[in-house]
PDB file of C-alpha atoms in Angstrom:
ATOM      1  CA  MET A  10      -0.661  20.564  -7.465  1.00 56.00           C
ATOM      2  CA  TYR A  11       1.079  22.722  -4.888  1.00 60.00           C
ATOM      3  CA  LEU A  12       1.689  21.186  -1.473  1.00 73.00           C
ATOM      4  CA  LYS A  13       3.395  23.007   1.352  1.00 81.00           C
ATOM      5  CA  LYS A  14       6.270  21.185   3.020  1.00 83.00           C
ATOM      6  CA  SER A  15       4.283  20.383   6.155  1.00 82.00           C
ATOM      7  CA  ASP A  16       1.837  18.379   4.020  1.00 83.00           C
ATOM      8  CA  TYR A  17       4.391  15.697   3.185  1.00 89.00           C
ATOM      9  CA  ILE A  18       7.365  15.889   5.573  1.00 89.00           C
ATOM     10  CA  SER A  19       8.214  17.022   9.106  1.00 90.00           C
ATOM     11  CA  ASP A  20      10.777  19.716   9.850  1.00 90.00           C
ATOM     12  CA  ILE A  21      13.041  17.371  11.828  1.00 92.00           C
ATOM     13  CA  TRP A  22      14.874  15.942   8.812  1.00 94.00           C
ATOM     14  CA  LYS A  23      18.093  17.471   7.517  1.00 93.00           C
ATOM     15  CA  ASP A  24      18.047  18.688   3.922  1.00 94.00           C
ATOM     16  CA  GLY A  25      20.287  16.765   1.553  1.00 95.00           C
ATOM     17  CA  ILE A  26      20.458  13.489   3.466  1.00 95.00           C
ATOM     18  CA  PHE A  27      19.438  11.586   0.332  1.00 96.00           C
ATOM     19  CA  ALA A  28      21.564  13.558  -2.129  1.00 95.00           C
ATOM     20  CA  ASN A  29      22.548  11.516  -5.187  1.00 93.00           C
ATOM     21  CA  LYS A  30      20.247   8.649  -4.217  1.00 97.00           C
ATOM     22  CA  VAL A  31      17.538   7.201  -6.447  1.00 98.00           C
ATOM     23  CA  VAL A  32      14.168   5.810  -5.363  1.00 98.00           C
ATOM     24  CA  PHE A  33      12.054   3.463  -7.499  1.00 98.00           C
ATOM     25  CA  CYS A  34       8.386   3.351  -6.477  1.00 98.00           C
ATOM     26  CA  THR A  35       5.470   1.325  -7.800  1.00 98.00           C
ATOM     27  CA  GLY A  36       2.101   2.951  -7.260  1.00 95.00           C
ATOM     28  CA  GLY A  37       4.040   6.201  -7.162  1.00 95.00           C
ATOM     29  CA  ALA A  38       1.154   8.364  -8.345  1.00 94.00           C
ATOM     30  CA  GLY A  39      -1.075   7.231  -5.477  1.00 93.00           C
ATOM     31  CA  THR A  40      -1.834   9.469  -2.515  1.00 91.00           C
ATOM     32  CA  ILE A  41       0.385   7.692   0.008  1.00 94.00           C
ATOM     33  CA  CYS A  42       3.228   6.626  -2.276  1.00 95.00           C
ATOM     34  CA  SER A  43       3.524  10.026  -3.939  1.00 95.00           C
ATOM     35  CA  ALA A  44       3.942  11.597  -0.488  1.00 95.00           C
ATOM     36  CA  GLN A  45       6.680   9.085   0.329  1.00 97.00           C
ATOM     37  CA  VAL A  46       8.516   9.921  -2.879  1.00 98.00           C
ATOM     38  CA  ARG A  47       7.936  13.634  -2.442  1.00 97.00           C
ATOM     39  CA  ALA A  48       9.613  13.563   0.977  1.00 98.00           C
ATOM     40  CA  LEU A  49      12.638  11.697  -0.369  1.00 98.00           C
ATOM     41  CA  VAL A  50      13.001  14.061  -3.321  1.00 98.00           C
ATOM     42  CA  HIS A  51      12.720  17.061  -0.985  1.00 97.00           C
ATOM     43  CA  LEU A  52      15.670  15.632   0.944  1.00 97.00           C
ATOM     44  CA  GLY A  53      17.852  15.226  -2.133  1.00 97.00           C
ATOM     45  CA  ALA A  54      16.857  12.036  -3.917  1.00 98.00           C
ATOM     46  CA  ASN A  55      15.899  11.606  -7.541  1.00 98.00           C
ATOM     47  CA  ALA A  56      13.027   9.300  -8.346  1.00 98.00           C
ATOM     48  CA  CYS A  57      11.314   7.003 -10.794  1.00 98.00           C
ATOM     49  CA  ILE A  58       7.605   6.413 -10.169  1.00 98.00           C
ATOM     50  CA  ILE A  59       5.688   3.592 -11.808  1.00 98.00           C
ATOM     51  CA  GLY A  60       1.995   3.340 -12.607  1.00 96.00           C
ATOM     52  CA  ARG A  61      -0.568   1.945 -15.027  1.00 95.00           C
ATOM     53  CA  ASN A  62      -2.141   5.248 -16.076  1.00 96.00           C
ATOM     54  CA  VAL A  63       0.320   7.083 -18.314  1.00 97.00           C
ATOM     55  CA  GLU A  64      -1.061  10.607 -17.935  1.00 97.00           C
ATOM     56  CA  ARG A  65      -1.542  10.389 -14.181  1.00 96.00           C
ATOM     57  CA  THR A  66       1.930   8.938 -13.600  1.00 97.00           C
ATOM     58  CA  GLU A  67       3.733  11.433 -15.818  1.00 97.00           C
ATOM     59  CA  ASN A  68       1.858  14.383 -14.319  1.00 97.00           C
ATOM     60  CA  ALA A  69       2.648  13.205 -10.798  1.00 96.00           C
ATOM     61  CA  ALA A  70       6.328  12.958 -11.689  1.00 98.00           C
ATOM     62  CA  LYS A  71       6.378  16.493 -13.082  1.00 97.00           C
ATOM     63  CA  ASP A  72       4.651  17.793  -9.976  1.00 96.00           C
ATOM     64  CA  ILE A  73       7.029  16.062  -7.558  1.00 97.00           C
ATOM     65  CA  ALA A  74      10.044  17.352  -9.492  1.00 97.00           C
ATOM     66  CA  THR A  75       9.046  20.959  -8.741  1.00 96.00           C
ATOM     67  CA  ILE A  76       9.663  20.707  -5.000  1.00 94.00           C
ATOM     68  CA  ARG A  77      13.466  20.863  -5.264  1.00 96.00           C
ATOM     69  CA  PRO A  78      15.539  22.765  -7.825  1.00 96.00           C
ATOM     70  CA  GLY A  79      17.449  20.303  -9.985  1.00 97.00           C
ATOM     71  CA  ALA A  80      15.362  17.288  -8.964  1.00 98.00           C
ATOM     72  CA  LYS A  81      14.967  14.555 -11.572  1.00 98.00           C
ATOM     73  CA  VAL A  82      11.736  12.574 -11.415  1.00 98.00           C
ATOM     74  CA  ILE A  83      10.717  10.133 -14.135  1.00 98.00           C
ATOM     75  CA  GLY A  84       7.135   8.946 -14.487  1.00 98.00           C
ATOM     76  CA  ILE A  85       6.727   5.644 -16.328  1.00 98.00           C
ATOM     77  CA  GLY A  86       3.143   4.713 -17.108  1.00 97.00           C
ATOM     78  CA  ALA A  87       1.585   1.703 -18.817  1.00 97.00           C
ATOM     79  CA  VAL A  88       3.441  -0.606 -16.418  1.00 97.00           C
ATOM     80  CA  ASP A  89       1.566  -3.610 -15.048  1.00 96.00           C
ATOM     81  CA  VAL A  90       3.256  -4.910 -11.890  1.00 97.00           C
ATOM     82  CA  ARG A  91       1.802  -8.336 -12.630  1.00 97.00           C
ATOM     83  CA  LYS A  92       4.116  -8.571 -15.629  1.00 97.00           C
ATOM     84  CA  PHE A  93       7.760  -8.976 -14.706  1.00 98.00           C
ATOM     85  CA  GLU A  94       9.198  -7.873 -18.048  1.00 98.00           C
ATOM     86  CA  SER A  95       7.303  -4.602 -17.821  1.00 96.00           C
ATOM     87  CA  LEU A  96       8.857  -3.859 -14.431  1.00 98.00           C
ATOM     88  CA  LYS A  97      12.272  -5.065 -15.535  1.00 98.00           C
ATOM     89  CA  ASP A  98      12.214  -2.623 -18.449  1.00 98.00           C
ATOM     90  CA  ALA A  99      11.149   0.203 -16.130  1.00 98.00           C
ATOM     91  CA  ALA A 100      13.992  -0.558 -13.711  1.00 98.00           C
ATOM     92  CA  GLU A 101      16.489  -0.610 -16.551  1.00 98.00           C
ATOM     93  CA  ARG A 102      15.260   2.748 -17.800  1.00 98.00           C
ATOM     94  CA  CYS A 103      15.483   4.177 -14.285  1.00 98.00           C
ATOM     95  CA  VAL A 104      19.112   3.120 -13.944  1.00 98.00           C
ATOM     96  CA  LYS A 105      19.974   4.298 -17.443  1.00 98.00           C
ATOM     97  CA  GLU A 106      18.542   7.783 -16.869  1.00 98.00           C
ATOM     98  CA  LEU A 107      19.220   8.286 -13.153  1.00 98.00           C
ATOM     99  CA  GLY A 108      22.282   6.114 -12.612  1.00 98.00           C
ATOM    100  CA  ALA A 109      21.163   3.694  -9.892  1.00 98.00           C
ATOM    101  CA  ILE A 110      18.389   2.340  -7.712  1.00 98.00           C
ATOM    102  CA  ASP A 111      19.176   2.797  -4.019  1.00 98.00           C
ATOM    103  CA  PHE A 112      15.694   2.669  -2.518  1.00 98.00           C
ATOM    104  CA  VAL A 113      12.582   0.769  -3.557  1.00 98.00           C
ATOM    105  CA  ILE A 114       9.000   1.267  -2.403  1.00 98.00           C
ATOM    106  CA  ALA A 115       6.652  -1.552  -3.420  1.00 98.00           C
ATOM    107  CA  GLY A 116       3.361   0.261  -3.117  1.00 95.00           C
ATOM    108  CA  ALA A 117       1.058  -0.912  -5.900  1.00 92.00           C
ATOM    109  CA  ALA A 118      -2.145  -2.388  -4.444  1.00 90.00           C
ATOM    110  CA  GLY A 119      -5.890  -2.703  -4.809  1.00 83.00           C
ATOM    111  CA  ASN A 120      -8.780  -2.958  -2.375  1.00 83.00           C
ATOM    112  CA  PHE A 121     -12.566  -3.078  -2.160  1.00 86.00           C
ATOM    113  CA  LEU A 122     -15.181  -4.437   0.234  1.00 86.00           C
ATOM    114  CA  ALA A 123     -16.548  -7.904  -0.510  1.00 89.00           C
ATOM    115  CA  SER A 124     -17.568 -10.970   1.434  1.00 90.00           C
ATOM    116  CA  ILE A 125     -15.990 -14.314   0.553  1.00 92.00           C
ATOM    117  CA  GLU A 126     -19.332 -15.417  -0.888  1.00 90.00           C
ATOM    118  CA  GLN A 127     -19.505 -12.330  -3.084  1.00 90.00           C
ATOM    119  CA  LEU A 128     -15.847 -12.456  -4.105  1.00 92.00           C
ATOM    120  CA  SER A 129     -15.218 -14.357  -7.324  1.00 93.00           C
ATOM    121  CA  VAL A 130     -12.148 -16.499  -7.847  1.00 96.00           C
ATOM    122  CA  ASN A 131     -10.965 -14.073 -10.514  1.00 95.00           C
ATOM    123  CA  ALA A 132     -11.375 -11.069  -8.218  1.00 94.00           C
ATOM    124  CA  PHE A 133      -9.426 -12.829  -5.456  1.00 95.00           C
ATOM    125  CA  LYS A 134      -6.700 -13.740  -7.933  1.00 96.00           C
ATOM    126  CA  SER A 135      -6.548 -10.177  -9.219  1.00 95.00           C
ATOM    127  CA  VAL A 136      -5.794  -8.810  -5.737  1.00 95.00           C
ATOM    128  CA  MET A 137      -3.214 -11.525  -5.100  1.00 96.00           C
ATOM    129  CA  ASP A 138      -1.571 -10.835  -8.448  1.00 97.00           C
ATOM    130  CA  ILE A 139      -1.382  -7.075  -7.955  1.00 96.00           C
ATOM    131  CA  ASP A 140      -0.300  -7.140  -4.312  1.00 97.00           C
ATOM    132  CA  VAL A 141       1.778 -10.297  -3.859  1.00 97.00           C
ATOM    133  CA  LEU A 142       3.008 -11.105  -7.349  1.00 98.00           C
ATOM    134  CA  GLY A 143       3.420  -7.389  -8.051  1.00 97.00           C
ATOM    135  CA  SER A 144       5.569  -6.957  -4.938  1.00 98.00           C
ATOM    136  CA  TYR A 145       7.664  -9.997  -5.864  1.00 98.00           C
ATOM    137  CA  ASN A 146       8.115  -8.764  -9.433  1.00 98.00           C
ATOM    138  CA  THR A 147       9.149  -5.339  -8.103  1.00 98.00           C
ATOM    139  CA  LEU A 148      11.713  -7.001  -5.869  1.00 98.00           C
ATOM    140  CA  LYS A 149      13.104  -9.229  -8.626  1.00 98.00           C
ATOM    141  CA  ALA A 150      13.315  -6.378 -11.134  1.00 98.00           C
ATOM    142  CA  THR A 151      15.232  -4.101  -8.781  1.00 98.00           C
ATOM    143  CA  LEU A 152      17.216  -6.601  -6.712  1.00 98.00           C
ATOM    144  CA  PRO A 153      20.436  -6.479  -8.760  1.00 98.00           C
ATOM    145  CA  TYR A 154      20.585  -2.716  -8.290  1.00 98.00           C
ATOM    146  CA  LEU A 155      19.680  -2.909  -4.595  1.00 98.00           C
ATOM    147  CA  ILE A 156      22.497  -5.386  -4.026  1.00 97.00           C
ATOM    148  CA  GLU A 157      24.910  -3.093  -5.842  1.00 97.00           C
ATOM    149  CA  SER A 158      23.775  -0.102  -3.782  1.00 96.00           C
ATOM    150  CA  GLY A 159      23.823  -2.091  -0.552  1.00 94.00           C
ATOM    151  CA  LYS A 160      27.389  -3.179  -1.177  1.00 92.00           C
ATOM    152  CA  LYS A 161      28.446   0.357  -2.025  1.00 90.00           C
ATOM    153  CA  HIS A 162      26.809   1.951   1.019  1.00 88.00           C
ATOM    154  CA  ARG A 163      27.384  -0.608   3.783  1.00 81.00           C
ATOM    155  CA  MET A 164      27.470   0.753   7.318  1.00 76.00           C
ATOM    156  CA  ASP A 165      30.804   0.386   9.106  1.00 71.00           C
ATOM    157  CA  SER A 166      30.167  -1.516  12.343  1.00 70.00           C
ATOM    158  CA  GLU A 167      32.899   0.269  14.270  1.00 66.00           C
ATOM    159  CA  THR A 168      32.409   3.902  13.275  1.00 58.00           C
ATOM    160  CA  LEU A 169      28.702   3.628  12.323  1.00 63.00           C
ATOM    161  CA  THR A 170      29.565   5.583   9.211  1.00 64.00           C
ATOM    162  CA  PRO A 171      27.977   4.665   5.869  1.00 59.00           C
ATOM    163  CA  TYR A 172      30.583   4.068   3.204  1.00 57.00           C
ATOM    164  CA  PRO A 173      31.110   6.111   1.086  1.00 57.00           C
ATOM    165  CA  GLY A 174      28.378   8.286   2.620  1.00 62.00           C
ATOM    166  CA  GLY A 175      24.643   7.953   2.711  1.00 74.00           C
ATOM    167  CA  THR A 176      22.558   4.803   2.690  1.00 87.00           C
ATOM    168  CA  GLY A 177      21.379   2.416   0.014  1.00 91.00           C
ATOM    169  CA  GLY A 178      20.150  -1.067  -0.763  1.00 96.00           C
ATOM    170  CA  ARG A 179      16.821  -0.644   1.022  1.00 98.00           C
ATOM    171  CA  ILE A 180      13.305  -1.753   0.182  1.00 98.00           C
ATOM    172  CA  ILE A 181       9.991  -0.989   1.865  1.00 98.00           C
ATOM    173  CA  PHE A 182       6.838  -2.988   1.228  1.00 98.00           C
ATOM    174  CA  VAL A 183       3.640  -1.049   1.876  1.00 97.00           C
ATOM    175  CA  SER A 184       1.276  -3.409   3.698  1.00 97.00           C
ATOM    176  CA  ALA A 185      -1.674  -3.055   6.118  1.00 94.00           C
ATOM    177  CA  THR A 186      -2.909  -4.262   9.509  1.00 94.00           C
ATOM    178  CA  LEU A 187      -6.083  -6.030   8.342  1.00 92.00           C
ATOM    179  CA  HIS A 188      -4.717  -9.531   8.889  1.00 94.00           C
ATOM    180  CA  TYR A 189      -3.532  -8.948  12.461  1.00 94.00           C
ATOM    181  CA  ARG A 190      -6.943  -9.663  13.950  1.00 90.00           C
ATOM    182  CA  GLY A 191      -9.118 -10.353  10.927  1.00 89.00           C
ATOM    183  CA  MET A 192     -11.725  -8.116   9.336  1.00 87.00           C
ATOM    184  CA  PRO A 193     -14.972  -8.952   7.546  1.00 88.00           C
ATOM    185  CA  PHE A 194     -15.223  -8.207   3.826  1.00 89.00           C
ATOM    186  CA  GLN A 195     -11.432  -7.984   3.556  1.00 91.00           C
ATOM    187  CA  ALA A 196     -10.315 -11.629   3.198  1.00 94.00           C
ATOM    188  CA  HIS A 197      -8.678 -11.030  -0.188  1.00 95.00           C
ATOM    189  CA  VAL A 198      -6.592  -8.074   0.971  1.00 95.00           C
ATOM    190  CA  SER A 199      -5.766  -9.682   4.319  1.00 96.00           C
ATOM    191  CA  VAL A 200      -4.348 -12.766   2.619  1.00 97.00           C
ATOM    192  CA  ALA A 201      -2.388 -10.627   0.170  1.00 97.00           C
ATOM    193  CA  LYS A 202      -0.868  -8.386   2.847  1.00 97.00           C
ATOM    194  CA  ALA A 203       0.099 -11.387   4.965  1.00 97.00           C
ATOM    195  CA  GLY A 204       1.968 -12.716   1.945  1.00 98.00           C
ATOM    196  CA  ILE A 205       3.741  -9.410   1.420  1.00 98.00           C
ATOM    197  CA  ASP A 206       4.821  -9.346   5.075  1.00 98.00           C
ATOM    198  CA  SER A 207       6.273 -12.832   4.765  1.00 98.00           C
ATOM    199  CA  LEU A 208       8.098 -11.877   1.580  1.00 98.00           C
ATOM    200  CA  SER A 209       9.710  -8.860   3.220  1.00 98.00           C
ATOM    201  CA  ASN A 210      10.907 -10.950   6.147  1.00 98.00           C
ATOM    202  CA  SER A 211      12.482 -13.496   3.792  1.00 98.00           C
ATOM    203  CA  VAL A 212      14.249 -10.724   1.868  1.00 98.00           C
ATOM    204  CA  ALA A 213      15.703  -9.359   5.115  1.00 98.00           C
ATOM    205  CA  ILE A 214      17.155 -12.752   6.015  1.00 98.00           C
ATOM    206  CA  GLU A 215      18.452 -13.720   2.572  1.00 98.00           C
ATOM    207  CA  TYR A 216      19.848 -10.369   1.484  1.00 97.00           C
ATOM    208  CA  GLY A 217      20.974  -8.815   4.753  1.00 96.00           C
ATOM    209  CA  PRO A 218      24.395 -10.442   4.285  1.00 94.00           C
ATOM    210  CA  ARG A 219      24.615  -8.584   0.966  1.00 94.00           C
ATOM    211  CA  GLY A 220      23.854  -5.195   2.490  1.00 94.00           C
ATOM    212  CA  VAL A 221      20.144  -4.981   1.676  1.00 97.00           C
ATOM    213  CA  THR A 222      17.525  -4.128   4.296  1.00 97.00           C
ATOM    214  CA  SER A 223      13.852  -4.976   3.925  1.00 98.00           C
ATOM    215  CA  ASN A 224      11.027  -3.598   6.032  1.00 98.00           C
ATOM    216  CA  ILE A 225       7.271  -3.165   6.023  1.00 98.00           C
ATOM    217  CA  ILE A 226       5.243  -0.030   6.627  1.00 98.00           C
ATOM    218  CA  ALA A 227       1.685  -0.867   7.652  1.00 97.00           C
ATOM    219  CA  PRO A 228      -0.530   2.222   7.441  1.00 95.00           C
ATOM    220  CA  GLY A 229      -3.785   2.489   9.336  1.00 89.00           C
ATOM    221  CA  PRO A 230      -6.673   4.690   8.181  1.00 87.00           C
ATOM    222  CA  ILE A 231      -5.037   7.632   6.389  1.00 87.00           C
ATOM    223  CA  GLY A 232      -7.222  10.669   5.800  1.00 80.00           C
ATOM    224  CA  GLN A 233      -7.964  12.064   2.335  1.00 72.00           C
ATOM    225  CA  THR A 234      -6.863   8.930   0.532  1.00 64.00           C
ATOM    226  CA  GLU A 235      -8.780   6.981  -2.084  1.00 63.00           C
ATOM    227  CA  GLY A 236      -8.670   3.874   0.102  1.00 58.00           C
ATOM    228  CA  LEU A 237     -10.308   5.532   3.092  1.00 55.00           C
ATOM    229  CA  GLU A 238     -12.974   7.152   0.936  1.00 58.00           C
ATOM    230  CA  ARG A 239     -13.819   3.772  -0.569  1.00 56.00           C
ATOM    231  CA  LEU A 240     -13.941   1.853   2.716  1.00 57.00           C
ATOM    232  CA  LEU A 241     -15.500   4.400   5.062  1.00 59.00           C
ATOM    233  CA  PRO A 242     -18.897   5.962   4.268  1.00 55.00           C
ATOM    234  CA  SER A 243     -18.925   9.741   4.703  1.00 61.00           C
ATOM    235  CA  ASP A 244     -21.939   9.680   7.014  1.00 57.00           C
ATOM    236  CA  THR A 245     -20.019   7.686   9.640  1.00 62.00           C
ATOM    237  CA  LYS A 246     -16.644   9.393   9.306  1.00 65.00           C
ATOM    238  CA  ALA A 247     -17.060  11.715  12.301  1.00 73.00           C
ATOM    239  CA  ALA A 248     -18.045   8.894  14.654  1.00 73.00           C
ATOM    240  CA  TYR A 249     -15.253   6.655  13.403  1.00 73.00           C
ATOM    241  CA  THR A 250     -12.707   9.431  13.815  1.00 75.00           C
ATOM    242  CA  LYS A 251     -13.803   9.969  17.399  1.00 78.00           C
ATOM    243  CA  SER A 252     -13.350   6.261  18.104  1.00 78.00           C
ATOM    244  CA  GLN A 253      -9.651   6.338  17.208  1.00 84.00           C
ATOM    245  CA  PRO A 254      -7.194   6.116  20.139  1.00 87.00           C
ATOM    246  CA  LEU A 255      -5.531   9.375  19.074  1.00 87.00           C
ATOM    247  CA  GLY A 256      -8.813  10.941  18.025  1.00 85.00           C
ATOM    248  CA  ARG A 257      -7.737  11.446  14.428  1.00 87.00           C
ATOM    249  CA  PHE A 258      -6.928   9.687  11.189  1.00 86.00           C
ATOM    250  CA  GLY A 259      -3.365   9.395   9.988  1.00 89.00           C
ATOM    251  CA  HIS A 260      -1.900  11.791   7.454  1.00 94.00           C
ATOM    252  CA  VAL A 261       0.202  10.914   4.427  1.00 94.00           C
ATOM    253  CA  ARG A 262       3.016  12.810   6.141  1.00 95.00           C
ATOM    254  CA  ASP A 263       3.010  10.178   8.877  1.00 95.00           C
ATOM    255  CA  ILE A 264       3.812   7.508   6.302  1.00 96.00           C
ATOM    256  CA  ALA A 265       6.371   9.703   4.541  1.00 97.00           C
ATOM    257  CA  ASP A 266       8.208  10.382   7.806  1.00 97.00           C
ATOM    258  CA  ALA A 267       8.311   6.649   8.546  1.00 98.00           C
ATOM    259  CA  THR A 268       9.800   6.101   5.102  1.00 98.00           C
ATOM    260  CA  VAL A 269      12.502   8.707   5.645  1.00 98.00           C
ATOM    261  CA  TYR A 270      13.393   7.077   8.960  1.00 98.00           C
ATOM    262  CA  LEU A 271      13.808   3.605   7.462  1.00 98.00           C
ATOM    263  CA  PHE A 272      15.866   4.857   4.510  1.00 97.00           C
ATOM    264  CA  SER A 273      18.034   7.214   6.572  1.00 95.00           C
ATOM    265  CA  ASP A 274      21.094   6.533   8.732  1.00 92.00           C
ATOM    266  CA  ALA A 275      18.723   6.348  11.713  1.00 93.00           C
ATOM    267  CA  GLY A 276      17.274   3.096  10.336  1.00 94.00           C
ATOM    268  CA  SER A 277      20.586   1.455   9.496  1.00 92.00           C
ATOM    269  CA  TYR A 278      20.106  -1.467  11.913  1.00 93.00           C
ATOM    270  CA  VAL A 279      16.388  -1.934  11.260  1.00 96.00           C
ATOM    271  CA  THR A 280      15.525  -4.805   8.936  1.00 97.00           C
ATOM    272  CA  GLY A 281      12.991  -7.603   8.871  1.00 98.00           C
ATOM    273  CA  GLN A 282      10.586  -5.399  10.809  1.00 98.00           C
ATOM    274  CA  THR A 283       7.074  -4.036  10.487  1.00 98.00           C
ATOM    275  CA  LEU A 284       6.575  -0.370  11.278  1.00 98.00           C
ATOM    276  CA  VAL A 285       2.882   0.057  12.040  1.00 97.00           C
ATOM    277  CA  VAL A 286       1.737   3.646  11.529  1.00 96.00           C
ATOM    278  CA  ASP A 287      -1.889   3.506  12.567  1.00 93.00           C
ATOM    279  CA  GLY A 288      -2.334   5.350  15.867  1.00 91.00           C
ATOM    280  CA  ALA A 289      -3.125   2.003  17.582  1.00 90.00           C
ATOM    281  CA  ASN A 290      -6.171   1.573  15.333  1.00 89.00           C
ATOM    282  CA  TRP A 291      -5.755  -2.173  14.911  1.00 90.00           C
ATOM    283  CA  ARG A 292      -5.775  -2.707  18.679  1.00 89.00           C
ATOM    284  CA  THR A 293      -9.306  -1.324  18.988  1.00 85.00           C
ATOM    285  CA  SER A 294     -12.490  -3.277  18.379  1.00 60.00           C
ATOM    286  CA  GLY A 295     -13.962  -0.963  15.731  1.00 53.00           C
ATOM    287  CA  ASP A 296     -13.421  -1.472  12.020  1.00 55.00           C
ATOM    288  CA  MET A 297     -14.207   0.360   8.817  1.00 54.00           C
ATOM    289  CA  ALA A 298     -16.101  -2.619   7.411  1.00 51.00           C
ATOM    290  CA  SER A 299     -18.927  -2.207   9.950  1.00 53.00           C
ATOM    291  CA  ASN A 300     -20.001   1.326   9.185  1.00 53.00           C
ATOM    292  CA  GLY A 301     -22.775   2.954   7.215  1.00 54.00           C
ATOM    293  CA  ASN A 302     -24.586   0.576   4.864  1.00 59.00           C
ATOM    294  CA  VAL A 303     -22.057  -2.205   5.409  1.00 66.00           C
ATOM    295  CA  ARG A 304     -22.813  -3.941   8.694  1.00 68.00           C
ATOM    296  CA  TYR A 305     -21.333  -7.042  10.283  1.00 70.00           C
ATOM    297  CA  PRO A 306     -22.815  -9.630  10.522  1.00 71.00           C
ATOM    298  CA  ASP A 307     -26.061  -8.327   8.983  1.00 75.00           C
ATOM    299  CA  ASN A 308     -24.786  -8.196   5.393  1.00 72.00           C
ATOM    300  CA  LEU A 309     -23.352 -11.688   5.644  1.00 74.00           C
ATOM    301  CA  LEU A 310     -26.488 -13.259   7.114  1.00 79.00           C
ATOM    302  CA  SER A 311     -28.845 -11.517   4.734  1.00 76.00           C
ATOM    303  CA  GLY A 312     -26.793 -12.336   1.661  1.00 73.00           C
ATOM    304  CA  GLU A 313     -27.113  -8.732   0.525  1.00 74.00           C
ATOM    305  CA  GLU A 314     -24.316  -7.800  -1.816  1.00 73.00           C
ATOM    306  CA  ILE A 315     -22.055  -4.825  -1.238  1.00 70.00           C
ATOM    307  CA  ALA A 316     -22.440  -2.322  -4.049  1.00 66.00           C
ATOM    308  CA  ASN A 317     -19.718  -1.236  -6.458  1.00 56.00           C
ATOM    309  CA  VAL A 318     -17.478  -4.265  -6.008  1.00 55.00           C
ATOM    310  CA  THR A 319     -15.060  -5.009  -8.822  1.00 49.00           C
ATOM    311  CA  GLY A 320     -15.288  -8.605 -10.028  1.00 45.00           C
ATOM    312  CA  LYS A 321     -18.394  -9.412  -7.992  1.00 46.00           C
ATOM    313  CA  LYS A 322     -19.514 -12.144 -10.379  1.00 45.00           C
ATOM    314  CA  LYS A 323     -20.035 -15.175  -8.183  1.00 44.00           C
ATOM    315  CA  SER A 324     -17.614 -18.030  -8.523  1.00 38.00           C
ATOM    316  CA  LYS A 325     -18.747 -21.507  -9.500  1.00 40.00           C
ATOM    317  CA  LEU A 326     -16.522 -22.891  -6.745  1.00 34.00           C
TER     318      LEU A 326
END
């Protein structure tokens, strides 16, 4: 799949700033995460992307590798982020074939619309396992290599020069803004993302002294992504777009640029932070869960179930 440069990265970044660096990304075949990795590879990094679907992950890796001559991109499928050993093996393979892990993007996630009444205990657990446990497993599997990279590439406090050049020891957790003000039909994801945010903050405090930075990118509604298509009915898209403070949805390039910033020299003193990339969406009163056939509070009061919800079998509790 050919993408022109402007689709995944801005022109402001200097080529080669991530030369000889390696990024490890879960959910790397997804729309947002693949753009993040693509931008880093364009700027010199090599990459290892992780996913559950073997064919999709391997094809995405091959595609990303074409954007820069000599780029090395490994796609490892059949990896379940809920299983630590699976991630540990993937991290070991990444280091064996690419030499290191300097950057990590914890991006594996799942989402769907469901009220608390409709959401089964198993469905809630599934989201928590993929998002929270999956993020923790990603951290644990890559932490030894992040510490090694962080120690090797510490920033000198006097000259502000990375030693021995370039940055490393950095992790980004991909989160959301749903839990900032609350949103109907998104309790499961809101709880999970709040947990991820807390995890990232703890990592920043505990591993900052060892040269590792940890930050959160919280995307808003990003156009042409599977998540937006699932949560926003097509018949209301124009009206919802018009309601945005900037009058548009985000683009995957917006998230990729934020990633480059946090991993580059420019983000050397940024850790324990949340970079919200949502065009001020969360500060408005509108939400995607009250559009089209899904209306708040009508659906809740009527007891009408939301269609096409994974794990919608009602809990006994």
